[in-house]
Coordinates of C-alpha atoms in Angstrom, one line a residue:
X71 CA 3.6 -28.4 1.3
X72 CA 3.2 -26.5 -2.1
X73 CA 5.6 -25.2 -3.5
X74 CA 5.6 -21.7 -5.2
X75 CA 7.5 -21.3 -8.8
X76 CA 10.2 -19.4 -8.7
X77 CA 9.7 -15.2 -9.5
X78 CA 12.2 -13.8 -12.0
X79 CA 14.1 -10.8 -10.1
X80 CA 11.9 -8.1 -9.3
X81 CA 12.7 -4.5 -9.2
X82 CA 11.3 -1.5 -7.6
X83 CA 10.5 1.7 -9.7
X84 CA 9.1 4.6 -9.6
X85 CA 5.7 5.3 -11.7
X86 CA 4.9 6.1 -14.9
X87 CA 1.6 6.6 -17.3
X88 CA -0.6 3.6 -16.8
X89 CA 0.9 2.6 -13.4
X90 CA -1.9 4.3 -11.6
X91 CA -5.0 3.2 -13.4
X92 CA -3.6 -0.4 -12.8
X93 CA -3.1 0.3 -9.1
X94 CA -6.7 1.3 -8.8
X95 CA -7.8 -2.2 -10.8
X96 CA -6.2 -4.4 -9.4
X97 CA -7.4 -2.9 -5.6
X98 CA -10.8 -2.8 -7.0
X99 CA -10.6 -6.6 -8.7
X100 CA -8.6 -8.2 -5.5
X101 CA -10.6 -6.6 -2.7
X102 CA -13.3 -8.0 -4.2
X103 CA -12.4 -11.4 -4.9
X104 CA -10.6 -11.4 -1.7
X105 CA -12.4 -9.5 1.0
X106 CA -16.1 -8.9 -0.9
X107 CA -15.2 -5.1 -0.9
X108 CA -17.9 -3.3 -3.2
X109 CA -17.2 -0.5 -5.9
X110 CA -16.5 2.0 -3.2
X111 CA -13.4 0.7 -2.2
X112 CA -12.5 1.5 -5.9
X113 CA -13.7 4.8 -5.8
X114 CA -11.7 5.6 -2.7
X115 CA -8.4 4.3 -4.2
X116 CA -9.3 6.0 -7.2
X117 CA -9.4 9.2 -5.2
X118 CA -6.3 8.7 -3.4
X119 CA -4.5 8.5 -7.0
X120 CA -6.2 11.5 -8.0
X121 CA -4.8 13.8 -5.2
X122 CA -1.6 11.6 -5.2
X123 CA -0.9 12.9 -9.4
X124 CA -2.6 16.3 -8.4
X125 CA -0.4 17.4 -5.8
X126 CA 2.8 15.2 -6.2
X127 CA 6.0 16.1 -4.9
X128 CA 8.8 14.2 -6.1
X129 CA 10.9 15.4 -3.0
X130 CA 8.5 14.4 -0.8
X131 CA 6.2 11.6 -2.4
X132 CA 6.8 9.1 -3.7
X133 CA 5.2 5.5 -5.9
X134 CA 7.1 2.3 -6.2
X135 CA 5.9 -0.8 -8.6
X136 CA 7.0 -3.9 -8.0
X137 CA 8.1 -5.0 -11.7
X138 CA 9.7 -8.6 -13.1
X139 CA 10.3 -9.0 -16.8
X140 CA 7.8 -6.1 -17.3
X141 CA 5.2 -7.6 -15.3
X142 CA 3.5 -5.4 -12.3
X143 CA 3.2 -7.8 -9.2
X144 CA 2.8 -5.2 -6.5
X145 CA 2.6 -1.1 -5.9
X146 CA 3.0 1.0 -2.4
X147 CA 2.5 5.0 -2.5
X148 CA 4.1 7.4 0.1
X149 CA 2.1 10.9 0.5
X150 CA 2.7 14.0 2.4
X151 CA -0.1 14.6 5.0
X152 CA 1.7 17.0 6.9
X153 CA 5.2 18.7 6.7
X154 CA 6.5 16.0 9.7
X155 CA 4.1 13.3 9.0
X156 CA 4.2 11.0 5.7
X157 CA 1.3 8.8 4.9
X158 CA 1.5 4.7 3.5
X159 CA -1.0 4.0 1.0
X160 CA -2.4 1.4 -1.4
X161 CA 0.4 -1.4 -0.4
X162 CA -0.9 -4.5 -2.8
X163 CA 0.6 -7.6 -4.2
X164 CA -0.4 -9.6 -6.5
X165 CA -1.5 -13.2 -5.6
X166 CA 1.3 -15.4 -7.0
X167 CA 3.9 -12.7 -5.4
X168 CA 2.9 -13.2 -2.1
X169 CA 4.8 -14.9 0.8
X170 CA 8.2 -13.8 -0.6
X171 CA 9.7 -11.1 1.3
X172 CA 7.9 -8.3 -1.4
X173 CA 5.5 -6.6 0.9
X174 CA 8.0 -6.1 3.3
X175 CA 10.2 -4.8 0.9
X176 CA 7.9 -2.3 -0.6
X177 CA 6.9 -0.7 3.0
X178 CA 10.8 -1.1 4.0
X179 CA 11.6 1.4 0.7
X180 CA 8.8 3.8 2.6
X181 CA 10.4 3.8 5.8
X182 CA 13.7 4.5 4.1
X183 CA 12.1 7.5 1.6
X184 CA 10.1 8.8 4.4
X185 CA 13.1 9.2 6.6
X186 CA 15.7 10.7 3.9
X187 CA 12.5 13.1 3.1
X188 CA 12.8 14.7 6.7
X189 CA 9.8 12.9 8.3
X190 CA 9.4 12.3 11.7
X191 CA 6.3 9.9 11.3
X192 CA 5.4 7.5 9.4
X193 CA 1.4 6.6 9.5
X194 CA -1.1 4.5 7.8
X195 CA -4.8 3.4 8.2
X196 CA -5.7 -0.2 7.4
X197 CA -8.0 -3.1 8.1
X198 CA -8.2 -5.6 10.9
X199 CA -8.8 -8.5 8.2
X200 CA -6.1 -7.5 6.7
X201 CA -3.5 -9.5 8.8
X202 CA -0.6 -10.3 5.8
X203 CA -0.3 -6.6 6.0
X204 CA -0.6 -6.2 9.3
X205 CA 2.0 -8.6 10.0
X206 CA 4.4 -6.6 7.8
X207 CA 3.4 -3.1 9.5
X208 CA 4.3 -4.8 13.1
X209 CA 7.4 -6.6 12.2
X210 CA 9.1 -3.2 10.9
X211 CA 7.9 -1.3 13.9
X212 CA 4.9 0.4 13.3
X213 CA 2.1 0.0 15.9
X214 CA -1.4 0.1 16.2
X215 CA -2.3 3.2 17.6
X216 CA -6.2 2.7 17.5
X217 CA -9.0 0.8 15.8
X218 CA -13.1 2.2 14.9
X219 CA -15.8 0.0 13.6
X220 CA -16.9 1.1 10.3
X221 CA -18.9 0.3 7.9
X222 CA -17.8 0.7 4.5
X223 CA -17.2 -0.9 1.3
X224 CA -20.8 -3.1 1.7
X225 CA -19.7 -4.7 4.9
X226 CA -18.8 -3.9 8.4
X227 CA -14.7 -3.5 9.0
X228 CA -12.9 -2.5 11.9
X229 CA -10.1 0.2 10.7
X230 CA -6.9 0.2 12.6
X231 CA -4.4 3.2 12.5
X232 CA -0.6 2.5 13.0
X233 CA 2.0 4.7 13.0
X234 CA 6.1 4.7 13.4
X235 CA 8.6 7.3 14.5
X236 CA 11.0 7.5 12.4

């Protein structure tokens, strides 16, 4: 069994200047080390940050980085898609963070926001490979509501799209 090294204490905050561009390198980087996602997957989280700065609303909205000692090790964004239905996006963690309770974390502090905000529903669209993720999303309740082939990002995916009542 490997052990991991122990993480400093990690805090969640919200963002500020240079959070965002980082969000969108390190999907674009990971994905494709990871998953072989091409330069569209960028460009879609790219676009997501766009609106997400464009039309924020601090009441309703909201971006959390996962810091420790001033490092960024993970990031999860909660936008508005309707007025009774908030939207997860862009849930990542850094390699060496994983396995620690930190994902869940992060999409537990949507839940919470998106509730206090007045939502009734909590949704989000993912991938089937995706199953660290997935796990997380089905352990605080969501569930998969349905699932379409795709193909996007230079491969073939299946996207799955869970939701929770809040």
């Amino acid at each position: 069994m490997v052990k991991r090294a122990m993480l400093p204490q990690v805090r969640l905050r919200r963002h500020r200047p240079g959070d965002l561009d980082w969000v969108v390198q390190r999907h674009g980087e990971l994905y494709w080390e990871e998953y072989g996602y091409d330069e569209r997957f960028e460009a879609l989280v790219a676009g997501v940050v766009a609106r997400f700065v464009k039309k924020f609303d601090p009441r309703r909205e909201r971006c959390w980085i996962a810091e420790s000692r001033g490092e960024r090790l993970g990031a999860v964004v909660v936008v508005k898609q309707s007025p009774r239905v908030a939207k997860l996006r862009l849930l990542i963690l850094e390699p060496k963070a994983r396995g620690r309770g930190l994902g869940r974390r992060l999409v537990r502090a949507c839940v919470h926001f998106a509730r206090a905000a007045g939502y009734g529903k909590l949704v989000l669209w993912t991938q089937s490979e995706l199953t660290a993720a997935r796990a997380i999303y089905e352990k605080l309740g969501f569930h998969k509501v349905r699932s379409a082939a795709h193909r996007n990002f230079g491969k073939r995916l299946t996207g799955e799209y869970w939701e929770l009542n809040l």
